[in-house]
PDB file of C-alpha atoms in Angstrom:
ATOM      1  CA  GLU A 778     127.392  51.195 109.658  1.00  0.00           C
ATOM      2  CA  ALA A 779     127.069  49.160 112.202  1.00  0.00           C
ATOM      3  CA  ALA A 780     123.263  48.459 113.546  1.00  0.00           C
ATOM      4  CA  GLY A 781     122.149  50.448 116.705  1.00  0.00           C
ATOM      5  CA  ALA A 782     125.210  53.447 115.331  1.00  0.00           C
ATOM      6  CA  GLY A 783     124.151  56.477 116.275  1.00  0.00           C
ATOM      7  CA  ARG A 784     121.464  55.556 118.591  1.00  0.00           C
ATOM      8  CA  ALA A 785     121.684  55.881 122.401  1.00  0.00           C
ATOM      9  CA  GLU A 786     122.912  53.367 124.755  1.00  0.00           C
ATOM     10  CA  PRO A 787     119.964  51.628 127.102  1.00  0.00           C
ATOM     11  CA  GLY A 788     119.074  54.309 129.539  1.00  0.00           C
ATOM     12  CA  ALA A 789     121.634  56.892 128.368  1.00  0.00           C
ATOM     13  CA  ALA A 790     119.974  60.318 128.174  1.00  0.00           C
ATOM     14  CA  THR A 791     120.723  62.492 125.119  1.00  0.00           C
ATOM     15  CA  VAL A 792     119.862  66.012 125.399  1.00  0.00           C
ATOM     16  CA  LEU A 793     118.841  67.775 122.414  1.00  0.00           C
ATOM     17  CA  PRO A 794     118.610  71.387 121.442  1.00  0.00           C
ATOM     18  CA  ARG A 795     116.319  73.360 122.333  1.00  0.00           C
ATOM     19  CA  VAL A 796     114.993  75.819 119.394  1.00  0.00           C
ATOM     20  CA  ARG A 797     111.974  77.833 120.021  1.00  0.00           C
ATOM     21  CA  TYR A 798     111.520  79.399 116.667  1.00  0.00           C
ATOM     22  CA  ALA A 799     109.441  82.494 118.453  1.00  0.00           C
ATOM     23  CA  GLU A 800     111.829  83.409 120.760  1.00  0.00           C
ATOM     24  CA  ASP A 801     113.560  86.337 118.203  1.00  0.00           C
ATOM     25  CA  PHE A 802     110.444  87.925 118.005  1.00  0.00           C
ATOM     26  CA  GLU A 803     109.596  87.772 121.875  1.00  0.00           C
ATOM     27  CA  ARG A 804     112.877  89.450 122.268  1.00  0.00           C
ATOM     28  CA  LEU A 805     111.976  92.064 119.614  1.00  0.00           C
ATOM     29  CA  ARG A 806     108.752  92.152 121.449  1.00  0.00           C
ATOM     30  CA  ASP A 807     110.075  93.180 124.829  1.00  0.00           C
ATOM     31  CA  ARG A 808     112.352  95.836 122.787  1.00  0.00           C
ATOM     32  CA  GLY A 809     109.105  97.173 121.520  1.00  0.00           C
ATOM     33  CA  ASP A 810     107.401  96.480 125.689  1.00  0.00           C
ATOM     34  CA  ALA A 811     110.513  98.680 126.988  1.00  0.00           C
ATOM     35  CA  LEU A 812     110.169 101.696 124.584  1.00  0.00           C
ATOM     36  CA  ALA A 813     106.347 102.164 125.723  1.00  0.00           C
ATOM     37  CA  ALA A 814     107.275 101.626 128.747  1.00  0.00           C
ATOM     38  CA  ALA A 815     110.019 104.364 128.673  1.00  0.00           C
ATOM     39  CA  THR A 816     108.638 107.282 126.802  1.00  0.00           C
ATOM     40  CA  GLY A 817     104.516 106.151 127.550  1.00  0.00           C
ATOM     41  CA  ARG A 818     104.014 104.967 123.759  1.00  0.00           C
ATOM     42  CA  ARG A 819     104.595 101.857 121.707  1.00  0.00           C
ATOM     43  CA  PRO A 820     106.935 102.925 118.534  1.00  0.00           C
ATOM     44  CA  THR A 821     104.413 102.875 116.179  1.00  0.00           C
ATOM     45  CA  VAL A 822     104.960 102.363 111.921  1.00  0.00           C
ATOM     46  CA  PHE A 823     102.319 104.335 110.127  1.00  0.00           C
ATOM     47  CA  LEU A 824     100.860 101.818 107.174  1.00  0.00           C
ATOM     48  CA  ALA A 825      99.938 104.862 104.069  1.00  0.00           C
ATOM     49  CA  THR A 826      97.069 103.078 102.578  1.00  0.00           C
ATOM     50  CA  ARG A 827      96.464 103.999  99.223  1.00  0.00           C
ATOM     51  CA  GLY A 828      92.852 103.822  97.240  1.00  0.00           C
ATOM     52  CA  PRO A 829      89.980 101.255  98.458  1.00  0.00           C
ATOM     53  CA  GLN A 830      90.257  99.137 101.189  1.00  0.00           C
ATOM     54  CA  ALA A 831      89.435  95.906  98.671  1.00  0.00           C
ATOM     55  CA  ARG A 832      92.507  97.069  97.208  1.00  0.00           C
ATOM     56  CA  HIS A 833      95.194  97.741  99.667  1.00  0.00           C
ATOM     57  CA  GLY A 834      93.545  95.366 102.396  1.00  0.00           C
ATOM     58  CA  ALA A 835      95.476  92.540 101.863  1.00  0.00           C
ATOM     59  CA  ARG A 836      99.265  93.742 102.052  1.00  0.00           C
ATOM     60  CA  ALA A 837      98.041  96.887 104.863  1.00  0.00           C
ATOM     61  CA  ALA A 838      97.070  93.566 106.727  1.00  0.00           C
ATOM     62  CA  PHE A 839     100.402  91.517 106.084  1.00  0.00           C
ATOM     63  CA  ALA A 840     102.452  94.673 107.088  1.00  0.00           C
ATOM     64  CA  ALA A 841     100.394  95.145 109.997  1.00  0.00           C
ATOM     65  CA  ASN A 842     100.697  91.754 111.670  1.00  0.00           C
ATOM     66  CA  LEU A 843     104.562  91.676 110.319  1.00  0.00           C
ATOM     67  CA  PHE A 844     105.154  95.135 112.613  1.00  0.00           C
ATOM     68  CA  ARG A 845     102.981  93.759 115.313  1.00  0.00           C
ATOM     69  CA  ALA A 846     104.924  90.468 116.122  1.00  0.00           C
ATOM     70  CA  GLY A 847     107.961  92.490 116.647  1.00  0.00           C
ATOM     71  CA  GLY A 848     106.240  94.345 119.108  1.00  0.00           C
ATOM     72  CA  LEU A 849     105.481  97.391 116.813  1.00  0.00           C
ATOM     73  CA  ASP A 850     102.462  99.057 116.667  1.00  0.00           C
ATOM     74  CA  THR A 851     100.633 100.257 113.468  1.00  0.00           C
ATOM     75  CA  VAL A 852      98.084 102.972 112.300  1.00  0.00           C
ATOM     76  CA  ALA A 853      96.472 103.264 108.374  1.00  0.00           C
ATOM     77  CA  ALA A 854      95.549 106.088 106.845  1.00  0.00           C
ATOM     78  CA  GLY A 855      92.359 104.892 105.792  1.00  0.00           C
ATOM     79  CA  ASP A 856      90.995 104.890 102.052  1.00  0.00           C
ATOM     80  CA  THR A 857      93.900 107.900 101.132  1.00  0.00           C
ATOM     81  CA  THR A 858      93.738 108.994  97.410  1.00  0.00           C
ATOM     82  CA  THR A 859      94.823 112.683  97.001  1.00  0.00           C
ATOM     83  CA  ALA A 860      98.472 113.454  98.781  1.00  0.00           C
ATOM     84  CA  GLU A 861      96.697 116.109 100.902  1.00  0.00           C
ATOM     85  CA  GLN A 862      94.830 112.944 102.545  1.00  0.00           C
ATOM     86  CA  LEU A 863      98.184 110.888 103.145  1.00  0.00           C
ATOM     87  CA  THR A 864      99.974 114.212 104.990  1.00  0.00           C
ATOM     88  CA  GLU A 865      96.682 114.554 107.019  1.00  0.00           C
ATOM     89  CA  ALA A 866      96.678 111.232 107.936  1.00  0.00           C
ATOM     90  CA  TYR A 867     100.390 110.831 108.743  1.00  0.00           C
ATOM     91  CA  ARG A 868     100.348 114.076 111.150  1.00  0.00           C
ATOM     92  CA  ALA A 869      96.762 112.704 112.383  1.00  0.00           C
ATOM     93  CA  ALA A 870      98.723 109.404 113.749  1.00  0.00           C
ATOM     94  CA  GLY A 871     101.674 111.639 115.208  1.00  0.00           C
ATOM     95  CA  SER A 872     104.078 111.899 112.238  1.00  0.00           C
ATOM     96  CA  PRO A 873     105.630 108.165 113.178  1.00  0.00           C
ATOM     97  CA  PRO A 874     109.515 107.947 111.855  1.00  0.00           C
ATOM     98  CA  VAL A 875     108.611 104.634 109.861  1.00  0.00           C
ATOM     99  CA  ALA A 876     105.979 104.614 106.960  1.00  0.00           C
ATOM    100  CA  CYS A 877     105.079 101.599 104.736  1.00  0.00           C
ATOM    101  CA  LEU A 878     102.908 102.547 101.162  1.00  0.00           C
ATOM    102  CA  CYS A 879     100.202  99.730 101.108  1.00  0.00           C
ATOM    103  CA  ALA A 880      98.674  99.231  97.897  1.00  0.00           C
ATOM    104  CA  THR A 881      98.420  97.412  94.413  1.00  0.00           C
ATOM    105  CA  ASP A 882     101.170  97.033  92.099  1.00  0.00           C
ATOM    106  CA  ASP A 883      99.132  99.781  89.132  1.00  0.00           C
ATOM    107  CA  GLU A 884      99.140 102.107  92.807  1.00  0.00           C
ATOM    108  CA  TYR A 885     102.865 101.809  93.051  1.00  0.00           C
ATOM    109  CA  VAL A 886     103.638 102.195  89.141  1.00  0.00           C
ATOM    110  CA  GLU A 887     101.250 105.127  89.809  1.00  0.00           C
ATOM    111  CA  ASN A 888     101.817 107.170  92.730  1.00  0.00           C
ATOM    112  CA  ALA A 889     104.874 105.511  94.874  1.00  0.00           C
ATOM    113  CA  ALA A 890     107.533 108.058  94.398  1.00  0.00           C
ATOM    114  CA  HIS A 891     105.378 110.871  94.818  1.00  0.00           C
ATOM    115  CA  ALA A 892     103.830 109.275  98.039  1.00  0.00           C
ATOM    116  CA  THR A 893     107.373 107.846  99.466  1.00  0.00           C
ATOM    117  CA  GLY A 894     108.765 111.975  99.119  1.00  0.00           C
ATOM    118  CA  VAL A 895     105.255 113.225 100.388  1.00  0.00           C
ATOM    119  CA  LEU A 896     105.821 110.949 103.149  1.00  0.00           C
ATOM    120  CA  ARG A 897     109.860 112.162 103.699  1.00  0.00           C
ATOM    121  CA  ALA A 898     108.434 115.637 103.483  1.00  0.00           C
ATOM    122  CA  ALA A 899     106.137 115.591 106.337  1.00  0.00           C
ATOM    123  CA  GLY A 900     108.481 113.734 108.505  1.00  0.00           C
ATOM    124  CA  ALA A 901     109.313 109.987 107.654  1.00  0.00           C
ATOM    125  CA  ARG A 902     113.111 109.066 108.222  1.00  0.00           C
ATOM    126  CA  VAL A 903     112.338 105.639 106.479  1.00  0.00           C
ATOM    127  CA  VAL A 904     109.615 104.369 103.914  1.00  0.00           C
ATOM    128  CA  LEU A 905     109.299 100.854 103.279  1.00  0.00           C
ATOM    129  CA  ILE A 906     107.138  98.929 100.504  1.00  0.00           C
ATOM    130  CA  ALA A 907     104.884  96.111 101.282  1.00  0.00           C
ATOM    131  CA  GLY A 908     105.049  93.855  97.949  1.00  0.00           C
ATOM    132  CA  GLY A 909     108.156  93.968  95.939  1.00  0.00           C
ATOM    133  CA  PRO A 910     111.820  93.008  95.312  1.00  0.00           C
ATOM    134  CA  TYR A 911     113.799  91.804  97.894  1.00  0.00           C
ATOM    135  CA  ARG A 912     117.456  91.723  98.464  1.00  0.00           C
ATOM    136  CA  ASP A 913     119.575  90.895 101.392  1.00  0.00           C
ATOM    137  CA  GLU A 914     121.355  94.545 101.854  1.00  0.00           C
ATOM    138  CA  HIS A 915     121.471  95.796 105.198  1.00  0.00           C
ATOM    139  CA  PRO A 916     119.858  97.302 106.968  1.00  0.00           C
ATOM    140  CA  TYR A 917     116.114  96.675 105.536  1.00  0.00           C
ATOM    141  CA  PRO A 918     116.097  93.661 103.024  1.00  0.00           C
ATOM    142  CA  GLY A 919     115.092  95.001  99.729  1.00  0.00           C
ATOM    143  CA  ALA A 920     116.980  98.226 100.880  1.00  0.00           C
ATOM    144  CA  GLY A 921     118.825 100.401  97.835  1.00  0.00           C
ATOM    145  CA  PRO A 922     117.897 102.300  95.115  1.00  0.00           C
ATOM    146  CA  ASP A 923     114.654 100.813  93.545  1.00  0.00           C
ATOM    147  CA  PRO A 924     111.960 103.484  91.299  1.00  0.00           C
ATOM    148  CA  PHE A 925     109.917 104.437  94.060  1.00  0.00           C
ATOM    149  CA  GLY A 926     112.534 106.134  96.689  1.00  0.00           C
ATOM    150  CA  THR A 927     111.510 103.670  98.950  1.00  0.00           C
ATOM    151  CA  ASP A 928     114.160 102.412 101.693  1.00  0.00           C
ATOM    152  CA  GLY A 929     113.028  98.568 101.243  1.00  0.00           C
ATOM    153  CA  ALA A 930     110.141  96.116 101.445  1.00  0.00           C
ATOM    154  CA  VAL A 931     108.412  94.147 103.677  1.00  0.00           C
ATOM    155  CA  GLY A 932     106.173  90.922 102.414  1.00  0.00           C
ATOM    156  CA  LEU A 933     106.411  87.447 101.462  1.00  0.00           C
ATOM    157  CA  GLY A 934     109.937  86.131 101.014  1.00  0.00           C
ATOM    158  CA  CYS A 935     111.378  89.074 102.983  1.00  0.00           C
ATOM    159  CA  ASP A 936     113.507  88.705 106.642  1.00  0.00           C
ATOM    160  CA  ALA A 937     111.077  89.885 109.092  1.00  0.00           C
ATOM    161  CA  VAL A 938     113.308  89.430 111.898  1.00  0.00           C
ATOM    162  CA  ALA A 939     115.798  91.540 110.099  1.00  0.00           C
ATOM    163  CA  VAL A 940     113.639  94.247 109.168  1.00  0.00           C
ATOM    164  CA  LEU A 941     112.321  94.638 112.770  1.00  0.00           C
ATOM    165  CA  THR A 942     115.874  94.400 114.609  1.00  0.00           C
ATOM    166  CA  ALA A 943     116.839  96.867 111.608  1.00  0.00           C
ATOM    167  CA  LEU A 944     114.083  99.352 112.541  1.00  0.00           C
ATOM    168  CA  TYR A 945     114.764  98.800 116.423  1.00  0.00           C
ATOM    169  CA  GLU A 946     118.344  99.779 115.506  1.00  0.00           C
ATOM    170  CA  GLU A 947     118.434 102.662 113.106  1.00  0.00           C
ATOM    171  CA  VAL A 948     115.488 104.603 114.096  1.00  0.00           C
ATOM    172  CA  GLN A 949     115.171 107.218 117.136  1.00  0.00           C
ATOM    173  CA  TRP A 950     111.062 106.075 118.300  1.00  0.00           C
TER     174      TRP A 950
END
């Protein structure tokens, strides 16, 4: 390669593509703002927190930040331990169409399938789980048969833009 190959001539303008990594999230937040303006309420995801804060806090905070980055509000159940407490907290939150389980792996093994059924019976149309296996199938990374009956997973390594976009496109807020 010749010396100086690929360099612009002195005085020649070069234009690099402008990339703003936040653009996708800004568009998603705009969708949330538009829904809030049209309905008087921001689209909300119910965080089905199980057990004490010390055990579910990290996953609940991650999930809340992910959903909020896309213009969705969140409301957490608190320190629930029973199906009745979870159902009561879900209804008190306004019965959002989307719920996300937030607990430890041990709690998931013991109760996630039951909690998923409780949330669906109470009206949740989409149930996600914070932490877990990620696959690239549509509509939610992690979608498909799993031992807990959830519709997908959010956590480190998930495609947050794909999850949020699918929620806006698939859920009637």
